[in-house]
Coordinates of C-alpha atoms and ligand atoms in Angstrom, one line a residue:
X380 CA -84.8 37.3 60.6
X381 CA -82.0 35.7 59.0
X382 CA -82.2 33.4 56.1
X383 CA -79.9 30.3 56.1
X384 CA -78.7 29.2 53.4
X385 CA -77.4 25.1 53.7
X386 CA -74.6 24.1 51.4
X387 CA -74.2 20.7 50.7
X388 CA -72.0 18.4 49.0
X389 CA -72.8 14.5 47.1
X390 CA -71.0 12.5 45.2
X391 CA -67.6 13.0 45.4
X392 CA -65.8 15.8 47.7
X393 CA -63.6 18.6 46.6
X394 CA -66.2 19.9 44.0
X395 CA -65.4 23.4 45.4
X396 CA -68.7 23.9 47.9
X397 CA -66.1 26.1 50.1
X398 CA -65.5 28.3 46.8
X399 CA -69.1 28.4 46.1
X400 CA -70.4 29.5 48.7
X401 CA -68.4 32.3 49.6
X402 CA -68.8 33.7 45.5
X403 CA -72.8 33.4 46.3
X404 CA -72.0 35.5 50.1
X405 CA -69.9 37.9 47.7
X406 CA -72.6 38.8 45.2
X407 CA -74.8 38.3 47.7
X408 CA -73.5 41.8 49.5
X409 CA -73.0 43.5 46.3
X410 CA -76.2 43.5 46.3
X411 CA -76.4 45.7 49.4
X412 CA -77.1 42.3 52.0
X413 CA -75.3 41.4 55.3
X414 CA -73.9 38.1 54.4
X415 CA -72.1 35.6 56.8
X416 CA -70.7 32.1 56.4
X417 CA -70.3 29.1 58.5
X418 CA -68.5 26.1 58.2
X419 CA -69.8 22.7 60.3
X420 CA -67.0 19.8 59.8
X421 CA -67.9 16.5 60.5
X422 CA -64.6 15.2 62.2
X423 CA -63.2 14.3 65.8
X424 CA -61.3 17.1 66.0
X425 CA -62.1 20.1 68.4
X426 CA -60.8 21.9 65.6
X427 CA -58.3 22.0 62.7
X428 CA -55.2 23.4 65.1
X429 CA -53.8 20.2 65.8
X430 CA -54.2 18.6 61.7
X431 CA -51.2 18.3 59.8
X432 CA -51.7 20.3 56.9
X433 CA -50.3 17.5 54.6
X434 CA -53.4 15.9 55.3
X435 CA -56.0 18.8 55.6
X436 CA -54.7 21.5 54.2
X437 CA -53.5 24.8 55.8
X438 CA -54.7 25.7 59.5
X439 CA -56.5 29.1 59.0
X440 CA -56.5 31.8 61.6
X441 CA -58.9 34.0 62.3
X442 CA -58.6 37.8 63.7
X443 CA -59.7 36.5 67.5
X444 CA -57.5 33.8 67.5
X445 CA -59.2 30.1 66.2
X446 CA -57.6 27.8 64.2
X447 CA -60.1 26.7 61.4
X448 CA -60.6 24.9 58.3
X449 CA -59.3 27.0 55.1
X450 CA -62.8 27.2 53.8
X451 CA -63.0 30.4 55.9
X452 CA -60.1 31.9 54.4
X453 CA -62.0 31.4 50.8
X454 CA -64.7 32.8 53.0
X455 CA -62.7 36.2 53.5
X456 CA -61.2 37.2 50.7
X457 CA -64.9 37.0 49.5
X458 CA -66.7 38.9 51.7
X459 CA -66.0 42.0 54.0
X460 CA -67.4 40.1 57.0
X461 CA -64.9 38.9 59.3
X462 CA -64.9 35.2 60.4
X463 CA -64.1 34.0 64.1
X464 CA -64.3 31.1 66.1
X465 CA -68.4 31.0 66.1
X466 CA -67.8 30.6 62.1
X467 CA -66.5 26.8 62.4
X468 CA -67.7 23.9 64.5
X469 CA -66.5 20.2 64.1
X470 CA -68.2 17.3 65.3
X471 CA -65.3 17.4 68.2
X472 CA -66.3 20.9 69.2
X473 CA -70.0 20.0 69.7
X474 CA -69.6 16.8 72.0
X475 CA -66.6 18.9 73.6
X476 CA -69.7 21.2 74.3
X477 CA -72.1 18.5 74.7
X478 CA -70.4 16.2 77.3
X479 CA -69.1 19.4 79.6
X480 CA -73.0 20.0 80.2
X481 CA -73.7 16.9 80.8
X482 CA -70.9 16.8 83.7
X483 CA -72.2 20.3 84.8
X484 CA -75.5 18.2 85.4
X485 CA -76.9 20.4 82.9
X486 CA -79.4 17.5 81.4
X487 CA -81.1 17.3 85.2
X488 CA -81.0 13.2 84.9
X489 CA -81.8 13.2 81.1
X490 CA -80.3 10.6 78.9
X491 CA -78.0 12.4 76.5
X492 CA -78.2 11.8 73.1
X493 CA -77.5 12.9 70.1
X494 CA -80.9 13.7 69.0
X495 CA -82.1 16.5 70.9
X496 CA -78.9 16.9 72.4
X497 CA -76.4 16.7 69.6
X498 CA -78.4 17.9 67.0
X499 CA -79.8 21.3 69.4
X500 CA -76.2 21.7 70.4
X501 CA -75.3 22.4 66.0
X502 CA -78.8 24.3 65.7
X503 CA -77.8 26.9 68.7
X504 CA -73.8 27.2 67.0
X505 CA -75.6 27.7 63.8
X506 CA -77.8 29.9 65.5
X507 CA -75.2 32.1 67.4
X508 CA -73.2 33.0 64.4
X509 CA -75.9 33.6 62.3
X510 CA -77.2 36.3 64.6
X511 CA -77.8 39.6 63.5
X512 CA -77.2 39.2 59.6
X513 CA -79.6 39.5 56.4
X514 CA -78.1 35.7 55.3
X515 CA -76.1 33.2 56.9
X516 CA -74.5 30.8 54.5
X517 CA -73.8 27.2 56.3
X518 CA -71.2 24.8 54.0
X519 CA -71.7 21.2 55.7
X520 CA -68.3 19.4 55.2
X521 CA -67.8 16.1 53.5
X522 CA -70.7 14.4 51.0
X523 CA -74.0 13.3 51.8
X524 CA -74.6 9.7 53.0
X525 CA -70.7 10.0 55.1
X526 CA -71.6 8.0 58.4
X527 CA -69.9 11.7 60.2
X528 CA -72.5 14.2 58.9
X529 CA -75.2 12.0 59.7
X530 CA -76.2 14.6 62.9
X531 CA -75.1 18.0 60.8
X532 CA -77.9 17.4 58.7
X533 CA -80.7 16.3 60.4
X534 CA -79.8 19.4 62.6
X535 CA -79.9 21.2 59.5
X536 CA -83.2 19.4 58.2
X537 CA -85.0 20.3 61.8
X538 CA -84.2 24.0 60.9
X539 CA -85.1 23.9 57.9
X540 CA -88.5 23.2 59.1
X541 CA -88.3 25.8 61.4
X542 CA -87.4 28.6 59.2
X543 CA -90.0 27.7 56.7
X544 CA -89.4 30.3 53.8
X545 CA -86.1 31.7 55.0
X546 CA -84.3 29.0 54.4
X547 CA -82.9 27.0 51.4
X548 CA -81.0 24.1 50.4
X549 CA -78.1 24.2 47.7
X550 CA -76.8 20.8 46.9
X551 CA -73.8 20.2 45.1
X552 CA -73.0 17.6 42.6
X553 CA -71.0 16.2 39.9
X554 CA -71.6 15.8 36.3
X555 CA -69.0 13.4 35.1
X556 CA -68.3 13.6 31.4
X557 CA -67.4 9.4 29.6
X558 CA -64.8 10.3 27.2
X559 CA -65.6 6.4 26.3
X560 CA -69.1 7.3 25.4
X561 CA -68.6 10.8 24.6
X562 CA -71.9 11.5 27.0
X563 CA -72.1 13.6 30.5
X564 CA -73.8 11.2 33.1
X565 CA -76.3 12.7 35.2
X566 CA -77.3 9.3 37.1
X567 CA -74.5 10.0 40.3
X568 CA -76.8 13.3 40.7
X569 CA -79.9 11.7 40.3
X570 CA -78.3 9.1 43.3
X571 CA -77.0 12.3 45.2
X572 CA -80.4 14.4 45.5
X573 CA -82.3 10.8 46.0
X574 CA -79.9 10.2 49.6
X575 CA -80.4 13.9 50.5
X576 CA -84.2 13.6 50.5
X577 CA -84.2 9.9 52.1
X578 CA -83.2 12.1 55.4
X579 CA -85.7 15.0 54.6
X580 CA -83.6 17.0 53.2
X581 CA -85.6 18.6 49.5
X582 CA -82.3 20.8 47.8
X583 CA -83.9 24.0 46.3
X584 CA -80.9 24.5 43.5
X585 CA -78.5 22.1 42.1
X586 CA -75.0 23.4 41.8
X587 CA -73.1 20.3 39.1
X588 CA -69.5 20.6 38.6
X589 CA -69.2 19.8 35.2
X590 CA -66.8 20.1 31.9
X591 CA -69.7 20.9 29.5
X592 CA -72.5 23.1 30.1
X593 CA -75.2 21.4 31.0
X594 CA -77.8 20.8 28.4
X595 CA -81.6 22.1 28.2
X596 CA -82.3 18.3 27.6
X597 CA -80.0 17.2 30.7
X598 CA -81.1 19.9 32.9
X599 CA -84.8 18.6 32.2
X600 CA -84.0 15.0 33.6
X601 CA -82.4 16.1 36.3
X602 CA -85.2 18.2 37.3
X603 CA -87.8 15.4 36.8
X604 CA -86.0 13.1 39.0
X605 CA -84.9 15.4 42.3
X606 CA -87.8 17.8 42.1
X607 CA -85.6 20.2 41.5
X608 CA -87.1 23.5 39.2
X609 CA -85.3 23.0 35.5
X610 CA -84.2 27.1 36.4
X611 CA -82.5 25.8 39.7
X612 CA -80.4 23.2 37.7
X613 CA -77.1 24.7 37.5
X614 CA -73.9 24.3 35.5
X615 CA -70.7 24.8 37.6
X616 CA -68.1 24.6 34.8
X617 CA -64.5 25.2 36.0
X618 CA -63.5 28.9 36.1
X619 CA -61.2 29.2 33.2
X620 CA -59.6 32.4 34.7
X621 CA -59.5 31.9 38.3
X622 CA -61.6 31.5 41.4
X623 CA -62.0 35.3 41.5
X624 CA -63.8 34.2 38.2
X625 CA -67.0 32.3 39.7
X626 CA -69.2 35.0 41.3
X627 CA -69.4 35.8 37.5
X628 CA -70.3 33.0 36.4
X629 CA -72.7 32.4 39.0
X630 CA -74.3 35.5 38.5
X631 CA -74.5 34.8 34.8
X632 CA -76.5 31.9 35.5
X633 CA -79.0 33.9 37.2
X634 CA -78.5 32.1 40.8
X635 CA -78.2 35.4 43.1
X636 CA -81.4 36.2 42.2
X637 CA -83.0 32.6 43.0
X638 CA -81.6 32.9 46.3
X639 CA -83.3 36.0 46.3
X640 CA -86.2 35.3 45.0
X641 CA -86.1 32.2 47.3
X642 CA -85.6 33.3 50.6
X643 CA -88.2 37.1 49.8
X644 CA -84.8 39.2 50.3
X645 CA -84.9 42.5 50.3
X646 CA -82.0 44.1 48.6
X647 CA -80.7 47.3 47.5
X648 CA -80.4 46.4 43.7
X649 CA -78.8 44.4 41.1
X650 CA -75.7 42.3 41.8
X651 CA -72.7 44.8 40.8
X652 CA -69.5 42.7 40.4
X653 CA -67.3 45.5 38.9
X654 CA -64.4 44.9 42.0
X655 CA -64.4 40.7 40.5
X656 CA -64.0 42.3 37.4
X657 CA -61.0 44.1 37.6
X658 CA -59.2 41.8 39.7
X659 CA -59.7 39.3 36.7
X660 CA -59.5 41.4 34.4
X661 CA -55.6 42.4 36.2
X662 CA -55.2 38.6 36.6
X663 CA -55.2 38.0 32.7
X664 CA -53.6 40.8 31.3
X665 CA -50.9 41.3 32.4
X666 CA -47.6 43.2 32.1
X667 CA -44.8 41.8 33.7
X668 CA -43.8 38.7 35.2
X669 CA -42.0 37.6 38.2
X670 CA -41.2 34.1 39.5
X671 CA -40.9 33.5 43.2
X672 CA -39.6 30.4 45.3
X673 CA -41.0 29.5 47.8
X674 CA -38.2 27.0 50.2
X675 CA -40.8 25.1 52.2
X676 CA -41.5 21.6 54.0
X677 CA -45.1 21.0 52.1
X678 CA -44.6 22.6 49.0
X679 CA -46.1 20.0 47.1
X680 CA -49.4 20.1 48.8
X681 CA -51.1 23.0 47.0
X682 CA -53.8 23.6 50.3
X683 CA -50.7 23.5 53.0
X684 CA -50.2 27.2 51.7
X685 CA -53.6 28.3 50.4
X686 CA -53.6 31.8 52.0
X687 CA -50.1 32.5 51.1
X688 CA -49.8 31.5 47.3
X689 CA -53.5 33.9 47.0
X690 CA -51.6 36.3 48.4
X691 CA -48.8 36.8 46.5
X692 CA -50.8 36.7 43.5
X693 CA -52.6 39.4 45.0
X694 CA -49.4 40.8 45.8
X695 CA -49.0 41.3 41.7
X696 CA -52.8 43.3 41.1
X697 CA -52.0 46.3 41.5
X698 CA -49.2 46.5 39.0
X699 CA -50.5 43.5 36.5
X700 CA -47.6 41.5 37.4
X701 CA -47.9 37.7 36.7
X702 CA -47.0 36.0 39.6
X703 CA -45.4 32.8 39.6
X704 CA -44.5 30.4 42.1
X705 CA -41.7 27.8 42.2
X706 CA -42.2 25.6 45.2
X707 CA -39.1 24.1 46.2
X708 CA -38.4 21.5 49.2
X709 CA -35.4 22.8 51.6
X710 CA -34.3 19.4 52.7
X711 CA -33.7 20.0 48.6
X712 CA -31.7 22.4 49.0
X713 CA -29.7 20.8 52.5
X714 CA -28.7 18.0 50.0
X715 CA -28.4 19.6 46.1
X716 CA -27.2 22.9 47.5
X717 CA -28.3 26.5 46.3
X718 CA -28.4 26.4 42.8
X719 CA -32.2 26.0 42.2
X720 CA -32.0 29.4 43.4
X721 CA -30.0 31.4 40.8
X722 CA -32.7 32.0 38.7
X723 CA -35.7 33.4 41.2
X724 CA -36.8 36.7 41.4
X725 CA -37.4 37.1 45.0
X726 CA -37.3 33.8 47.7
X727 CA -39.7 33.6 50.7
X728 CA -40.0 31.1 53.7
X729 CA -43.1 30.2 54.4
X730 CA -44.4 29.4 58.1
X731 CA -43.6 26.0 59.4
X732 CA -42.4 24.1 62.8
X733 CA -40.0 21.7 63.7
X734 CA -36.4 20.6 62.6
X735 CA -37.0 18.8 59.7
X736 CA -35.8 21.6 56.6
X737 CA -34.1 23.9 58.9
X738 CA -30.7 24.1 58.2
X739 CA -32.0 24.1 54.4
X740 CA -34.6 27.1 54.8
X741 CA -31.5 28.1 56.6
X742 CA -29.0 28.0 53.4
X743 CA -32.2 29.9 51.2
X744 CA -32.2 32.8 53.2
X745 CA -28.8 33.2 53.3
X746 CA -28.3 33.1 49.4
X747 CA -30.7 35.9 49.2
X748 CA -29.4 37.7 51.7
X749 CA -25.6 37.6 50.2
X750 CA -26.7 37.9 46.5
X751 CA -29.5 40.4 47.3
X752 CA -32.4 38.9 46.5
X753 CA -35.5 39.9 48.4
X754 CA -36.8 38.2 51.0
X755 CA -40.0 37.8 53.4
X756 CA -40.3 35.8 56.0
X757 CA -43.2 35.0 57.7
X758 CA -42.9 33.5 61.1
X759 CA -40.9 30.5 61.1
X760 CA -39.1 32.6 58.1
X761 CA -38.4 35.4 59.9
X762 CA -36.6 33.0 62.6
X763 CA -34.7 31.7 60.7
X764 CA -33.6 35.0 59.2
X765 CA -32.5 35.4 62.6
X766 CA -30.6 32.4 63.6
X767 CA -29.1 32.8 59.6
X768 CA -27.9 36.4 60.5
X769 CA -26.7 35.7 64.2
X770 CA -24.6 33.1 62.6
X771 CA -23.3 34.2 59.5
X772 CA -22.9 38.0 60.8
X773 CA -23.1 38.3 64.1
X774 CA -20.5 35.1 64.8
X775 CA -22.6 32.7 66.6
X776 CA -22.1 30.1 65.0
X777 CA -24.4 27.7 66.9
X778 CA -27.5 29.9 67.3
X779 CA -30.2 28.1 65.8
X780 CA -34.1 28.5 67.8
X781 CA -35.0 26.3 70.9
X782 CA -37.9 25.0 69.4
X783 CA -34.9 22.5 67.1
X784 CA -31.9 22.4 70.1
X785 CA -33.5 22.8 73.6
X786 CA -29.7 23.7 75.1
X787 CA -27.5 25.5 72.4
X788 CA -25.0 28.5 74.2
X789 CA -27.4 31.1 71.6
X790 CA -30.8 30.5 72.0
X791 CA -31.6 33.5 69.5
X792 CA -34.9 32.0 69.1
X793 CA -37.1 30.6 72.4
X794 CA -40.3 30.3 73.9
X795 CA -40.6 33.3 76.1
X796 CA -40.6 31.2 79.4
X797 CA -37.1 30.4 78.8
X798 CA -35.8 33.9 78.2
X799 CA -37.4 35.5 80.4
X800 CA -36.4 35.0 83.4
X801 CA -36.1 37.5 86.8
X802 CA -32.1 37.9 86.5
X803 CA -32.1 38.5 82.8
X804 CA -30.3 35.4 82.3
X805 CA -30.8 33.4 79.5
X806 CA -32.6 30.0 80.7
X807 CA -32.9 27.5 77.9
X808 CA -35.6 24.9 78.3
X809 CA -35.3 21.5 80.3
X810 CA -35.4 18.8 79.4
X811 CA -39.6 17.8 80.5
X812 CA -40.4 20.9 79.2
X813 CA -43.6 20.5 76.9
X814 CA -43.7 22.6 73.3
X815 CA -44.4 25.4 75.6
X816 CA -48.4 24.8 76.4
X817 CA -50.3 27.7 75.0
X818 CA -49.4 29.3 71.2
X819 CA -49.7 33.3 70.5
X820 CA -52.7 33.1 68.0
X821 CA -54.9 36.0 66.6
X822 CA -54.3 38.6 65.8
X823 CA -52.4 41.4 67.9
X824 CA -51.6 45.5 67.3
X825 CA -48.0 45.8 66.3
X826 CA -45.9 49.2 66.2
X827 CA -43.6 50.2 63.2
X828 CA -40.2 51.9 63.5
X829 CA -40.5 55.4 61.7
X830 CA -38.0 55.4 58.6
X831 CA -38.4 51.6 57.8
X832 CA -38.9 49.2 55.3
X833 CA -41.6 48.0 57.2
X834 CA -43.2 51.5 57.9
X835 CA -42.9 52.8 54.4
X836 CA -44.6 49.9 52.7
X837 CA -47.9 50.2 55.6
X838 CA -47.6 53.4 55.7
X839 CA -49.2 53.3 59.0
X840 CA -47.6 53.4 63.0
X841 CA -49.3 51.3 64.0
X842 CA -51.3 48.0 62.3
X843 CA -52.9 44.6 63.0
X844 CA -51.6 40.8 62.4
X845 CA -52.6 37.5 63.4
X846 CA -50.3 34.9 65.4
X847 CA -49.7 31.3 65.2
X848 CA -46.3 30.3 67.5
X849 CA -44.7 29.4 70.5
X850 CA -41.4 30.7 70.1
X851 CA -40.1 34.5 70.0
X852 CA -37.4 36.4 69.3
X853 CA -35.2 36.1 72.8
X854 CA -34.7 39.7 73.4
X855 CA -31.5 39.0 74.6
X856 CA -29.4 39.0 71.2
X857 CA -31.4 42.4 70.4
X858 CA -28.1 44.8 71.0
X859 CA -26.2 42.0 69.3
X860 CA -28.1 41.7 66.2
X861 CA -28.3 45.6 66.3
X862 CA -24.8 45.9 66.5
X863 CA -24.5 44.4 63.4
X864 CA -27.0 46.1 61.9
X865 CA -30.4 44.1 61.8
X866 CA -33.3 46.3 62.2
X867 CA -35.8 45.8 64.8
X868 CA -38.3 47.7 62.9
X869 CA -41.8 45.9 64.8
X870 CA -42.7 45.7 67.7
X871 CA -45.7 44.8 70.1
X872 CA -47.3 47.0 71.8
X873 CA -45.5 47.0 75.4
X874 CA -42.5 46.4 73.0
X875 CA -41.8 43.1 75.3
X876 CA -41.8 40.9 71.8
X877 CA -40.1 41.8 68.7
X878 CA -42.6 41.6 66.0
X879 CA -40.3 42.4 62.7
X880 CA -36.9 42.5 61.2
X881 CA -35.6 44.2 57.6
X882 CA -31.7 44.3 56.5
X883 CA -31.1 48.0 55.4
X884 CA -28.4 46.8 53.4
X885 CA -30.7 44.7 50.9
X886 CA -33.2 45.4 48.1
X887 CA -35.6 44.6 50.0
X888 CA -35.3 41.5 53.3
X889 CA -38.1 42.0 55.7
X890 CA -39.3 38.9 58.7
X891 CA -42.1 38.7 60.2
X892 CA -43.2 36.9 63.0
X893 CA -47.1 37.3 61.9
X894 CA -48.8 35.7 59.1
X895 CA -49.8 39.0 56.9
X896 CA -51.2 36.0 54.1
X897 CA -54.4 35.5 56.2
X898 CA -55.2 39.4 56.2
X899 CA -54.7 39.7 52.2
X900 CA -57.8 39.5 49.9
X901 CA -57.8 40.5 45.9
X902 CA -59.7 43.6 46.2
X903 CA -57.0 45.1 48.5
X904 CA -54.3 43.2 49.2
X905 CA -51.9 43.3 51.9
X906 CA -48.6 45.9 51.5
X907 CA -45.9 43.4 52.5
X908 CA -47.2 41.1 50.1
X909 CA -47.1 44.1 47.4
X910 CA -44.0 45.7 48.1
X911 CA -42.8 42.2 47.9
X912 CA -44.1 41.6 44.5
X913 CA -43.3 44.8 43.0
X914 CA -39.4 45.2 45.3
X915 CA -39.1 41.3 43.1
X916 CA -39.9 43.4 39.8
X917 CA -37.8 46.5 40.3
X918 CA -34.8 44.4 41.1
X919 CA -35.5 41.9 38.0
X920 CA -35.5 45.5 36.0
X921 CA -32.1 46.5 37.9
X922 CA -33.6 49.2 39.9
X923 CA -34.3 49.4 43.4
X924 CA -37.8 49.3 44.9
X925 CA -39.7 52.1 45.6
X926 CA -39.2 52.3 49.4
X927 CA -36.1 51.6 50.1
X928 CA -35.4 54.1 47.2
X929 CA -36.9 56.6 49.3
X930 CA -34.6 55.8 52.8
Ligands
LIG432 N1 -42.5 26.7 64.6 C1 -42.7 28.4 65.1 C2 -43.1 28.5 66.3 O1 -43.8 28.0 67.0 C3 -42.9 29.3 64.4 C4 -44.3 28.7 64.0 C5 -44.8 29.4 62.3 O2 -44.2 29.2 61.4 N2 -46.2 29.1 61.8 O3 -42.6 29.1 66.8

């Protein structure tokens, strides 16, 4: 039987439930347990695919093509278990499922209600995800007391009763430090637990976010008021050496032992966190430093590019390179020119959608190409690189993506349906067509051409990477771009779609149609990011990157 660990939050949001859950899962995994994680999100969107990164942070894409909450990204960076559609469920999806059943007549004339029908659907989703694992950690989005979260809390309360000793509730709260009084305050925590208990959930463990360690006295006081044993009141201090230190911090306080004891888990032994210590050591003791300019649209919203900023940092770990990320609004480049790019060691254009800021990205890419600054273009950043090359090297000044100009004479990037017609003629989008309907989503395999930067960097002939886009490199322009020197170094397995482009006459210039940031992890890194960051360092030191020098 799988053990269930429910993680709730109180007092305020953004206490780091996702990171705490992921870190605990990492510790348990190091004790030989098979662990999975799940995020239950109380909002009504069926998935976050339609939500603006401004509001909700990045949309994380899993290998099976689910568009999910960014917490699943944290999960995959911390544990070996891979996430999928089953690991992220929203209120919208639950209602969608229940309403579909109701329309099919599955409820046989019954009145369909929040309890038991919605709660049963939630429980079924949790059990489906948990099946086959020793431990499933289930994180509830939002904070206790939110109206939207009620059905989820009721469902986990019921599961708690059904699973008995095989269920555990961990609650994250805040212990604020009030400067004027020079005191930490435990009252918000007391109230938050009271709220949780009023709906029938007694937490087993309290994880208290605080600036200073919770004193023995305070722990006893919290224990007294909340019915949680003092040793299960854990202080979660801010990680001074970055997020990958959290597993160590939680382990030092005995969190994994509490969980293992309470659930009666059989482990292979004590936690072994050497991997994580190594990661933190490499981040702390760096020998070099590079600055990467990230030219995008939501660059001041740190969560909008969460996986990407993590992947860039991972890219420096092998050679202990500190990676500074300079966020640049592409619209500022449109207004003020490329001066802001002058002292960068490398330039990256991430994925994106829509017209705003596109020209600024093209300008940045032109700068990188002409000045031989290492460049990595991801998805939109690859498409923009193709546009830039078509315009300034192939002599097609009006080249652009049909996402921006549906009637351009040179749609070098377009919807497959626009350029794939039987006659081989290039069709541009008609006025009334929509955005293409379906996106290409999730993991797909890609063939790499021999003797290319891509092939050298990956060290493999076939790779698998995740997609999230509608538009594609227009095959009618393959020859033109190739004739002018662009190398199409990666193609889909059936060779119908271009996946990677690169420039041979450049220290390191590569654009990929997929999102490598979703598969980078601190322990393993990702070849493209490692290659890119090491190329930035090589160029900074006046050398040619190893992969390029050997071509
Ligand atoms: N907007 C582009 C497309 O839909 C790129 C998407 C992306 O960068 N994720 O194809």
